[in-house]
């Protein structure tokens, strides 16, 4: 009895545990805001930036000069984005009605436990992009319904554009050569999905490195992982990649996902090295399609939400996340399915998320056409796939927003910035009392 009282007493005054702020109660009006302009980059790849097409600038880019040493005019990002979002040499598949730029408001704070990054941005649509691809019953089979807007099937009007909103950051602690000057553009290459000279299945099957890491497409990578940084096909050996990783030569990639992480108040946690990889452990989202039958694994629990599936007319009228431990039950193949019934293609679970992949938390709301998001990142992470943030540290950081049902390069991105935890930087994180 006495012991319990003592323990309770200690908990109340916080002895023995590092103090963490309640992120819902941080007074953000007292924390300075920086507006970071994001722009639509089209297909401006690592390779394009180093070609003749990048007018008179390729030598400087190869030399490692910063993008902003030239692109420093007022409204540079806005002007570039408005141009690149339209059909042109860097955009073969323009998306109708898409904004060329987005202003991202950034605020940062930290305490002895966490860094808190707050973001606000306006969405193109009058609804939050919280829905993602579905499995739809066509009378016989369950098939994927809804695709990102750069896909041909959407552009040709054969499929509806459905994809979750995302807000992503890439963090470097100074160990990735060139990132401080050229940021995310180090990771964006020809050959990747939706980029020029997109990979073929045969090319991927013939690539020793991708086979060794069991991948069947080409995603973000850092130049250091290739013997020729401008050719994704020239991957280094897994032994060499392990050495680069052990030396910290990767960037952290944290993605807040409006459908696949936000319903359980998290962001995902990944990194970019030879590929865009998830951290060790287990993500908070997984496929809801049975690999063999392509039937859903879970459906909504009608006792809790009032329905076991939805139809297309209900899209965007309510929250439609499928959370394993909250509103889902195992799929019943004999529940009288009708053509047009739809169940989310992904299931989300906080309980299932594990290890390094489950480090980050998030709180977000969408109101009056604007997302407000707070990412919560623990300080002092010692995992081999995380950048460790600590008080006094300064990091290079790039920002990206995926808006209006799109993925891959269809985002708005920033030139690189610095963020300092109590230290001088473009964005200064304020120490919370
Ligand atoms: C040495 C100066 C210089 C550097 C360094 C430089 N650029 Fe450029 N960039 C230019 C010039 C000049 C143009 C052509 C502008 C025009 O046509 O209006 C250009 C055009 C572009 C365009 C196409 C915009 C358009 O209007 O068609 C993109 C995208 C771009 N640069 C991105 C970058 C990025 C990203 C970096 C850093 C990795 C970078 N640039 C570094 C000078 C530079």
Short mmCIF file of C-alpha atoms and ligand atoms in Angstrom, two decimals:
data_model
loop_
_atom_site.label_atom_id
_atom_site.label_comp_id
_atom_site.label_asym_id
_atom_site.label_seq_id
_atom_site.Cartn_x
_atom_site.Cartn_y
_atom_site.Cartn_z
CA UNK A 1 0.00 0.00 0.00
CA UNK A 2 2.73 2.39 1.06
CA UNK A 3 4.82 1.35 -1.92
CA UNK A 4 2.03 2.18 -4.36
CA UNK A 5 1.52 5.62 -2.86
CA UNK A 6 5.21 6.34 -3.15
CA UNK A 7 5.35 5.22 -6.80
CA UNK A 8 2.29 7.30 -7.65
CA UNK A 9 3.87 10.28 -5.95
CA UNK A 10 7.01 9.91 -8.02
CA UNK A 11 5.05 9.62 -11.24
CA UNK A 12 3.16 12.81 -10.52
CA UNK A 13 6.28 14.88 -9.95
CA UNK A 14 8.08 13.11 -12.77
CA UNK A 15 11.16 11.93 -10.91
CA UNK A 16 13.20 9.31 -12.72
CA UNK A 17 11.56 9.81 -16.12
CA UNK A 18 12.55 12.39 -18.72
CA UNK A 19 9.85 15.02 -19.05
CA UNK A 20 7.93 14.99 -22.30
CA UNK A 21 5.49 17.70 -23.29
CA UNK A 22 1.93 16.74 -24.08
CA UNK A 23 2.06 17.44 -27.82
CA UNK A 24 -1.63 18.32 -27.88
CA UNK A 25 -0.96 21.12 -25.40
CA UNK A 26 2.11 22.83 -26.89
CA UNK A 27 1.40 26.53 -27.30
CA UNK A 28 2.40 26.89 -30.94
CA UNK A 29 1.44 30.55 -31.08
CA UNK A 30 4.66 31.24 -29.13
CA UNK A 31 6.91 29.32 -31.50
CA UNK A 32 8.30 31.10 -34.58
CA UNK A 33 7.02 29.94 -37.97
CA UNK A 34 9.05 29.67 -41.16
CA UNK A 35 7.29 29.47 -44.52
CA UNK A 36 9.03 27.04 -46.84
CA UNK A 37 7.88 27.23 -50.47
CA UNK A 38 7.41 23.84 -52.11
CA UNK A 39 7.21 23.40 -55.87
CA UNK A 40 6.24 20.77 -58.38
CA UNK A 41 9.53 19.37 -59.73
CA UNK A 42 8.25 17.36 -62.72
CA UNK A 43 10.97 15.01 -63.92
CA UNK A 44 13.96 17.12 -62.85
CA UNK A 45 16.11 14.12 -61.98
CA UNK A 46 19.70 13.86 -60.78
CA UNK A 47 20.60 13.01 -64.37
CA UNK A 48 18.61 15.89 -65.94
CA UNK A 49 20.26 18.39 -63.58
CA UNK A 50 23.64 17.18 -64.86
CA UNK A 51 22.70 17.37 -68.54
CA UNK A 52 22.86 20.12 -71.22
CA UNK A 53 19.11 20.57 -70.81
CA UNK A 54 19.74 22.24 -67.41
CA UNK A 55 20.82 25.41 -69.16
CA UNK A 56 24.44 26.24 -68.49
CA UNK A 57 24.24 24.82 -64.99
CA UNK A 58 25.36 21.21 -65.32
CA UNK A 59 29.02 21.91 -64.52
CA UNK A 60 28.12 23.68 -61.30
CA UNK A 61 25.68 20.94 -60.30
CA UNK A 62 28.30 18.24 -60.95
CA UNK A 63 30.76 20.30 -58.90
CA UNK A 64 28.27 20.13 -56.03
CA UNK A 65 27.05 23.76 -55.94
CA UNK A 66 23.83 24.34 -54.06
CA UNK A 67 20.60 24.73 -56.02
CA UNK A 68 19.92 28.02 -54.28
CA UNK A 69 23.28 29.48 -55.35
CA UNK A 70 21.41 30.16 -58.63
CA UNK A 71 17.71 29.64 -57.85
CA UNK A 72 17.60 32.43 -55.30
CA UNK A 73 15.22 34.97 -56.86
CA UNK A 74 12.15 35.95 -54.93
CA UNK A 75 9.36 33.50 -55.82
CA UNK A 76 11.87 31.15 -57.54
CA UNK A 77 10.01 28.08 -56.32
CA UNK A 78 6.59 29.45 -57.16
CA UNK A 79 7.63 30.45 -60.69
CA UNK A 80 9.33 27.12 -61.36
CA UNK A 81 6.42 25.11 -60.00
CA UNK A 82 3.78 26.95 -62.03
CA UNK A 83 5.82 26.27 -65.17
CA UNK A 84 6.73 22.65 -64.43
CA UNK A 85 3.22 21.53 -63.48
CA UNK A 86 2.09 22.16 -67.08
CA UNK A 87 2.92 19.98 -70.06
CA UNK A 88 6.54 20.49 -71.10
CA UNK A 89 9.93 18.82 -71.39
CA UNK A 90 9.88 17.92 -67.67
CA UNK A 91 6.18 16.94 -67.51
CA UNK A 92 4.87 14.50 -70.10
CA UNK A 93 1.67 13.71 -68.12
CA UNK A 94 0.28 16.88 -66.52
CA UNK A 95 -2.48 16.52 -63.92
CA UNK A 96 -5.47 18.75 -64.56
CA UNK A 97 -6.03 21.51 -62.04
CA UNK A 98 -2.95 20.77 -59.98
CA UNK A 99 -1.22 23.62 -58.13
CA UNK A 100 2.37 24.36 -59.09
CA UNK A 101 3.39 25.30 -55.58
CA UNK A 102 2.39 24.98 -51.93
CA UNK A 103 3.45 27.13 -49.00
CA UNK A 104 4.43 24.97 -46.05
CA UNK A 105 4.39 26.60 -42.65
CA UNK A 106 6.96 24.96 -40.38
CA UNK A 107 7.41 25.26 -36.61
CA UNK A 108 9.69 23.19 -34.42
CA UNK A 109 10.14 22.51 -30.72
CA UNK A 110 11.82 19.88 -28.54
CA UNK A 111 12.11 18.73 -24.96
CA UNK A 112 14.29 16.11 -23.31
CA UNK A 113 12.41 13.29 -25.04
CA UNK A 114 11.15 14.35 -28.45
CA UNK A 115 11.35 16.74 -31.35
CA UNK A 116 7.96 18.18 -32.39
CA UNK A 117 7.61 19.37 -35.97
CA UNK A 118 4.44 21.21 -36.86
CA UNK A 119 3.36 21.68 -40.46
CA UNK A 120 0.43 23.49 -42.06
CA UNK A 121 -0.49 23.48 -45.74
CA UNK A 122 -3.55 24.01 -47.90
CA UNK A 123 -4.96 21.18 -49.98
CA UNK A 124 -6.19 21.53 -53.57
CA UNK A 125 -9.39 19.65 -52.75
CA UNK A 126 -12.24 20.57 -50.45
CA UNK A 127 -11.82 17.25 -48.64
CA UNK A 128 -8.89 15.67 -46.79
CA UNK A 129 -7.05 12.97 -48.75
CA UNK A 130 -7.62 10.29 -46.15
CA UNK A 131 -8.78 7.58 -48.56
CA UNK A 132 -6.52 5.17 -50.37
CA UNK A 133 -6.90 2.39 -52.87
CA UNK A 134 -9.77 -0.07 -52.37
CA UNK A 135 -10.53 -3.68 -53.18
CA UNK A 136 -13.77 -3.72 -55.20
CA UNK A 137 -15.97 -6.76 -55.83
CA UNK A 138 -16.89 -6.98 -59.52
CA UNK A 139 -19.41 -9.82 -59.05
CA UNK A 140 -16.71 -12.47 -59.31
CA UNK A 141 -13.41 -11.17 -57.96
CA UNK A 142 -11.94 -8.48 -55.73
CA UNK A 143 -9.85 -6.04 -57.76
CA UNK A 144 -7.87 -2.92 -56.89
CA UNK A 145 -9.99 0.20 -57.35
CA UNK A 146 -8.54 3.74 -57.50
CA UNK A 147 -5.07 4.70 -58.66
CA UNK A 148 -2.70 7.68 -58.35
CA UNK A 149 -3.28 10.52 -60.79
CA UNK A 150 -0.03 10.11 -62.74
CA UNK A 151 -1.12 6.60 -63.77
CA UNK A 152 -2.27 6.17 -67.34
CA UNK A 153 -5.49 4.43 -66.26
CA UNK A 154 -6.53 7.56 -64.38
CA UNK A 155 -5.40 9.96 -67.07
CA UNK A 156 -7.34 7.94 -69.67
CA UNK A 157 -10.44 8.08 -67.46
CA UNK A 158 -10.59 4.31 -66.93
CA UNK A 159 -10.02 4.49 -63.18
CA UNK A 160 -10.76 6.97 -60.44
CA UNK A 161 -7.86 8.90 -58.89
CA UNK A 162 -7.64 7.79 -55.25
CA UNK A 163 -4.49 8.06 -53.16
CA UNK A 164 -3.74 9.23 -49.63
CA UNK A 165 -2.26 12.67 -48.81
CA UNK A 166 1.28 12.54 -47.45
CA UNK A 167 3.76 14.86 -45.79
CA UNK A 168 7.37 13.69 -45.83
CA UNK A 169 10.74 14.82 -44.58
CA UNK A 170 14.25 13.66 -45.42
CA UNK A 171 16.91 14.20 -42.78
CA UNK A 172 20.70 14.11 -43.14
CA UNK A 173 23.13 14.61 -40.29
CA UNK A 174 25.94 15.77 -42.56
CA UNK A 175 27.14 12.27 -43.42
CA UNK A 176 25.60 12.13 -46.91
CA UNK A 177 27.90 13.82 -49.40
CA UNK A 178 26.12 16.59 -51.29
CA UNK A 179 22.83 16.53 -49.36
CA UNK A 180 23.50 19.87 -47.64
CA UNK A 181 23.59 21.56 -51.09
CA UNK A 182 21.31 19.53 -53.31
CA UNK A 183 18.93 17.81 -50.88
CA UNK A 184 16.29 15.40 -52.11
CA UNK A 185 17.47 15.70 -55.73
CA UNK A 186 20.29 13.28 -54.87
CA UNK A 187 17.67 10.55 -54.47
CA UNK A 188 15.58 11.22 -57.57
CA UNK A 189 16.78 9.43 -60.70
CA UNK A 190 15.91 8.44 -64.23
CA UNK A 191 14.71 4.84 -64.32
CA UNK A 192 12.48 5.15 -61.23
CA UNK A 193 8.69 4.85 -61.31
CA UNK A 194 7.10 7.68 -63.36
CA UNK A 195 10.54 9.00 -64.36
CA UNK A 196 12.16 9.11 -67.82
CA UNK A 197 13.57 5.79 -69.04
CA UNK A 198 11.45 3.99 -66.43
CA UNK A 199 12.83 0.52 -65.60
CA UNK A 200 11.50 -2.57 -67.35
CA UNK A 201 10.78 -5.82 -65.53
CA UNK A 202 13.59 -7.52 -67.46
CA UNK A 203 16.08 -4.84 -66.47
CA UNK A 204 15.16 -5.25 -62.81
CA UNK A 205 15.30 -9.06 -63.07
CA UNK A 206 18.77 -8.73 -64.59
CA UNK A 207 20.07 -6.44 -61.84
CA UNK A 208 22.21 -8.29 -59.30
CA UNK A 209 21.80 -5.72 -56.53
CA UNK A 210 17.99 -5.47 -56.76
CA UNK A 211 17.76 -9.25 -56.87
CA UNK A 212 20.00 -9.50 -53.80
CA UNK A 213 17.69 -7.15 -51.85
CA UNK A 214 14.57 -8.82 -53.34
CA UNK A 215 13.04 -5.77 -55.03
CA UNK A 216 11.08 -5.65 -58.26
CA UNK A 217 11.09 -1.97 -59.12
CA UNK A 218 13.37 1.08 -58.84
CA UNK A 219 12.82 3.71 -56.14
CA UNK A 220 14.78 6.52 -54.54
CA UNK A 221 18.49 5.85 -54.04
CA UNK A 222 21.61 7.76 -53.09
CA UNK A 223 24.42 8.22 -55.67
CA UNK A 224 26.96 6.54 -53.38
CA UNK A 225 25.19 3.17 -53.80
CA UNK A 226 25.98 2.93 -57.51
CA UNK A 227 29.37 2.58 -59.23
CA UNK A 228 27.97 5.10 -61.74
CA UNK A 229 25.69 7.45 -59.75
CA UNK A 230 23.80 8.34 -62.94
CA UNK A 231 22.91 4.74 -63.76
CA UNK A 232 20.63 2.82 -61.39
CA UNK A 233 21.69 -0.43 -63.04
CA UNK A 234 25.22 -0.21 -61.59
CA UNK A 235 24.48 -1.21 -57.97
CA UNK A 236 27.27 -1.95 -55.52
CA UNK A 237 27.60 -5.21 -53.61
CA UNK A 238 25.50 -5.78 -50.48
CA UNK A 239 28.74 -5.84 -48.47
CA UNK A 240 29.68 -2.36 -49.71
CA UNK A 241 26.13 -1.10 -49.06
CA UNK A 242 26.30 -2.40 -45.49
CA UNK A 243 29.52 -0.45 -44.97
CA UNK A 244 27.94 2.78 -46.24
CA UNK A 245 24.95 2.23 -43.95
CA UNK A 246 27.14 1.51 -40.92
CA UNK A 247 29.02 4.76 -41.58
CA UNK A 248 25.70 6.67 -41.56
CA UNK A 249 25.64 7.34 -45.31
CA UNK A 250 21.83 7.16 -45.57
CA UNK A 251 19.05 9.72 -45.19
CA UNK A 252 16.11 9.25 -42.86
CA UNK A 253 12.74 9.40 -44.62
CA UNK A 254 9.72 9.98 -42.43
CA UNK A 255 6.32 9.91 -44.11
CA UNK A 256 3.06 10.90 -42.53
CA UNK A 257 0.32 9.10 -44.40
CA UNK A 258 -3.27 10.33 -44.14
CA UNK A 259 -4.73 6.83 -44.63
CA UNK A 260 -1.99 4.39 -43.65
CA UNK A 261 -0.44 5.96 -40.53
CA UNK A 262 -2.61 8.87 -39.35
CA UNK A 263 -5.60 6.77 -38.17
CA UNK A 264 -3.30 5.28 -35.50
CA UNK A 265 -1.58 8.63 -34.77
CA UNK A 266 1.77 7.70 -36.28
CA UNK A 267 4.09 8.46 -39.17
CA UNK A 268 6.04 5.72 -40.83
CA UNK A 269 9.81 5.52 -40.46
CA UNK A 270 12.08 4.68 -43.37
CA UNK A 271 15.38 5.56 -44.97
CA UNK A 272 16.94 5.95 -48.38
CA UNK A 273 20.14 4.17 -49.30
CA UNK A 274 20.17 1.78 -52.29
CA UNK A 275 16.33 1.88 -52.30
CA UNK A 276 13.52 3.51 -50.33
CA UNK A 277 13.43 1.13 -47.40
CA UNK A 278 11.37 0.69 -44.24
CA UNK A 279 13.18 0.68 -40.92
CA UNK A 280 13.60 -2.62 -39.10
CA UNK A 281 10.56 -4.07 -37.32
CA UNK A 282 7.08 -3.68 -38.76
CA UNK A 283 5.13 -0.83 -40.33
CA UNK A 284 1.73 0.26 -39.00
CA UNK A 285 0.07 -0.62 -42.33
CA UNK A 286 -0.05 -3.76 -44.40
CA UNK A 287 -1.83 -5.07 -47.46
CA UNK A 288 -5.42 -6.16 -46.88
CA UNK A 289 -5.40 -8.37 -49.95
CA UNK A 290 -4.82 -12.08 -49.62
CA UNK A 291 -1.87 -12.85 -51.85
CA UNK A 292 -3.33 -16.03 -53.32
CA UNK A 293 -7.06 -15.22 -53.69
CA UNK A 294 -6.81 -11.40 -53.73
CA UNK A 295 -9.81 -11.39 -51.40
CA UNK A 296 -9.71 -8.94 -48.47
CA UNK A 297 -8.30 -10.26 -45.20
CA UNK A 298 -10.41 -7.91 -43.06
CA UNK A 299 -13.68 -6.06 -43.49
CA UNK A 300 -15.31 -3.40 -41.32
CA UNK A 301 -17.05 -4.56 -38.17
CA UNK A 302 -20.68 -3.70 -38.96
CA UNK A 303 -21.54 -3.83 -35.26
CA UNK A 304 -19.17 -0.93 -34.65
CA UNK A 305 -19.36 1.21 -37.78
CA UNK A 306 -22.71 0.19 -39.26
CA UNK A 307 -21.38 -1.30 -42.50
CA UNK A 308 -19.01 -4.03 -43.65
CA UNK A 309 -18.08 -2.31 -46.92
CA UNK A 310 -18.88 0.91 -48.80
CA UNK A 311 -19.80 1.81 -52.37
CA UNK A 312 -18.30 4.48 -54.60
CA UNK A 313 -20.98 7.08 -53.77
CA UNK A 314 -19.85 7.05 -50.13
CA UNK A 315 -16.28 8.01 -50.92
CA UNK A 316 -15.01 11.15 -49.17
CA UNK A 317 -18.15 11.51 -47.09
CA UNK A 318 -16.68 10.04 -43.90
CA UNK A 319 -13.53 8.59 -42.43
CA UNK A 320 -12.93 5.21 -44.06
CA UNK A 321 -9.88 3.84 -42.34
CA UNK A 322 -9.76 0.16 -41.48
CA UNK A 323 -8.03 -0.30 -38.12
CA UNK A 324 -7.42 -3.90 -37.15
CA UNK A 325 -7.84 -3.47 -33.38
CA UNK A 326 -10.67 -0.92 -33.57
CA UNK A 327 -13.17 -1.43 -36.34
CA UNK A 328 -12.21 -4.57 -38.30
CA UNK A 329 -13.19 -8.24 -38.27
CA UNK A 330 -11.87 -11.12 -40.42
CA UNK A 331 -13.32 -11.10 -43.93
CA UNK A 332 -16.31 -13.37 -44.43
CA UNK A 333 -16.42 -14.66 -48.03
CA UNK A 334 -20.07 -15.71 -47.58
CA UNK A 335 -21.48 -12.37 -46.44
CA UNK A 336 -23.56 -11.87 -49.60
CA UNK A 337 -21.20 -9.56 -51.49
CA UNK A 338 -22.62 -7.52 -54.35
CA UNK A 339 -20.95 -5.96 -57.34
CA UNK A 340 -19.51 -2.57 -56.35
CA UNK A 341 -18.82 -3.39 -52.68
CA UNK A 342 -15.53 -1.84 -51.60
CA UNK A 343 -13.14 -2.55 -48.72
CA UNK A 344 -9.84 -0.70 -48.10
CA UNK A 345 -6.79 -2.28 -49.75
CA UNK A 346 -4.75 -1.59 -46.60
CA UNK A 347 -5.31 -2.33 -42.96
CA UNK A 348 -3.71 -0.21 -40.25
CA UNK A 349 -2.62 -1.28 -36.78
CA UNK A 350 -0.73 0.45 -34.01
CA UNK A 351 -0.51 -2.81 -32.08
CA UNK A 352 1.21 -4.57 -34.96
CA UNK A 353 3.78 -1.81 -35.58
CA UNK A 354 7.12 -2.83 -34.07
CA UNK A 355 10.73 -1.87 -33.62
CA UNK A 356 12.52 0.93 -35.40
CA UNK A 357 9.67 1.28 -37.93
CA UNK A 358 7.35 2.28 -35.08
CA UNK A 359 9.40 5.16 -33.64
CA UNK A 360 7.36 8.17 -34.74
CA UNK A 361 4.01 9.56 -33.65
CA UNK A 362 1.73 12.18 -35.17
CA UNK A 363 -1.33 14.29 -34.51
CA UNK A 364 -3.16 15.81 -37.46
CA UNK A 365 -6.40 17.56 -38.28
CA UNK A 366 -7.85 18.84 -41.54
CA UNK A 367 -10.05 21.89 -41.32
CA UNK A 368 -11.22 24.51 -43.83
CA UNK A 369 -8.96 23.20 -46.58
CA UNK A 370 -5.83 22.96 -44.47
CA UNK A 371 -3.88 20.18 -42.80
CA UNK A 372 -2.25 20.87 -39.44
CA UNK A 373 0.17 18.11 -38.52
CA UNK A 374 2.55 17.61 -35.61
CA UNK A 375 5.20 14.94 -36.14
CA UNK A 376 6.72 13.58 -32.94
CA UNK A 377 10.20 12.11 -33.27
CA UNK A 378 12.04 10.70 -30.24
CA UNK A 379 15.50 12.14 -29.57
CA UNK A 380 18.52 9.91 -29.16
CA UNK A 381 17.39 6.98 -31.30
CA UNK A 382 20.25 4.50 -31.57
CA UNK A 383 18.89 2.27 -34.35
CA UNK A 384 21.17 1.64 -37.34
CA UNK A 385 18.48 2.96 -39.71
CA UNK A 386 17.69 6.22 -37.90
CA UNK A 387 19.32 9.64 -37.81
CA UNK A 388 19.76 10.38 -34.13
CA UNK A 389 18.40 13.80 -33.23
CA UNK A 390 19.84 15.49 -30.15
CA UNK A 391 19.73 18.84 -28.40
CA UNK A 392 22.23 21.23 -29.97
CA UNK A 393 22.30 19.27 -33.25
CA UNK A 394 21.89 20.84 -36.70
CA UNK A 395 20.52 18.73 -39.56
CA UNK A 396 19.83 19.13 -43.27
CA UNK A 397 16.19 18.65 -44.05
CA UNK A 398 14.02 18.46 -47.19
CA UNK A 399 10.21 18.67 -47.23
CA UNK A 400 7.58 17.16 -49.53
CA UNK A 401 3.80 17.18 -49.72
CA UNK A 402 1.74 14.76 -51.79
CA UNK A 403 -1.63 16.38 -52.43
CA UNK A 404 -4.64 15.42 -54.56
CA UNK A 405 -4.49 11.66 -55.03
CA UNK A 406 -0.97 11.22 -56.27
CA UNK A 407 2.27 9.41 -55.53
CA UNK A 408 5.90 9.16 -56.73
CA UNK A 409 7.18 12.41 -58.24
CA UNK A 410 3.73 14.08 -58.27
CA UNK A 411 4.62 15.92 -55.06
CA UNK A 412 5.67 19.43 -54.13
CA UNK A 413 9.24 19.61 -52.79
CA UNK A 414 11.56 22.12 -51.16
CA UNK A 415 15.15 23.07 -51.64
CA UNK A 416 17.14 21.82 -48.66
CA UNK A 417 17.02 23.70 -45.33
CA UNK A 418 18.75 23.32 -41.98
CA UNK A 419 16.99 22.63 -38.71
CA UNK A 420 18.68 23.14 -35.35
CA UNK A 421 17.54 21.85 -31.96
CA UNK A 422 18.21 24.93 -29.91
CA UNK A 423 21.01 25.74 -32.38
CA UNK A 424 21.19 28.39 -35.11
CA UNK A 425 19.64 27.19 -38.38
CA UNK A 426 17.05 28.11 -41.02
CA UNK A 427 14.45 26.53 -38.74
CA UNK A 428 15.22 26.75 -35.05
CA UNK A 429 13.50 24.25 -32.79
CA UNK A 430 12.63 25.95 -29.51
CA UNK A 431 13.30 24.21 -26.20
CA UNK A 432 10.04 23.68 -24.36
CA UNK A 433 9.91 24.60 -20.69
C1 LIG B 1 24.80 27.47 -61.87
C2 LIG B 1 23.44 27.85 -61.63
C3 LIG B 1 22.44 26.78 -61.31
C4 LIG B 1 22.52 25.81 -60.35
C5 LIG B 1 23.63 25.53 -59.37
C6 LIG B 1 21.28 25.08 -60.44
N1 LIG B 1 20.48 25.57 -61.42
FE1 LIG B 1 18.66 24.90 -61.99
N2 LIG B 1 18.61 26.20 -63.53
C7 LIG B 1 19.55 27.17 -63.77
C8 LIG B 1 19.17 27.92 -64.95
C9 LIG B 1 19.93 29.08 -65.55
C10 LIG B 1 17.95 27.35 -65.41
C11 LIG B 1 17.11 27.76 -66.61
C12 LIG B 1 16.08 28.74 -66.16
C13 LIG B 1 15.16 29.13 -67.28
O1 LIG B 1 15.17 28.53 -68.33
O2 LIG B 1 14.38 30.05 -67.01
C14 LIG B 1 17.63 26.28 -64.49
C15 LIG B 1 16.50 25.51 -64.57
C16 LIG B 1 16.10 24.59 -63.62
C17 LIG B 1 14.87 23.87 -63.65
C18 LIG B 1 13.82 23.94 -64.74
C19 LIG B 1 12.98 25.14 -64.51
C20 LIG B 1 12.40 25.66 -65.76
O3 LIG B 1 12.05 26.84 -65.72
O4 LIG B 1 12.27 24.95 -66.76
C21 LIG B 1 14.84 23.09 -62.53
C22 LIG B 1 13.73 22.16 -62.07
C23 LIG B 1 16.07 23.34 -61.82
N3 LIG B 1 16.81 24.24 -62.52
C24 LIG B 1 16.37 22.75 -60.61
C25 LIG B 1 17.61 22.86 -60.01
C26 LIG B 1 18.01 22.11 -58.85
C27 LIG B 1 17.11 21.13 -58.11
C28 LIG B 1 19.30 22.44 -58.56
C29 LIG B 1 20.18 21.87 -57.48
C30 LIG B 1 20.45 20.43 -57.54
C31 LIG B 1 19.70 23.41 -59.55
N4 LIG B 1 18.66 23.65 -60.40
C32 LIG B 1 20.93 24.02 -59.59
C33 LIG B 1 20.67 27.41 -63.02
C34 LIG B 1 21.15 26.63 -61.98
#
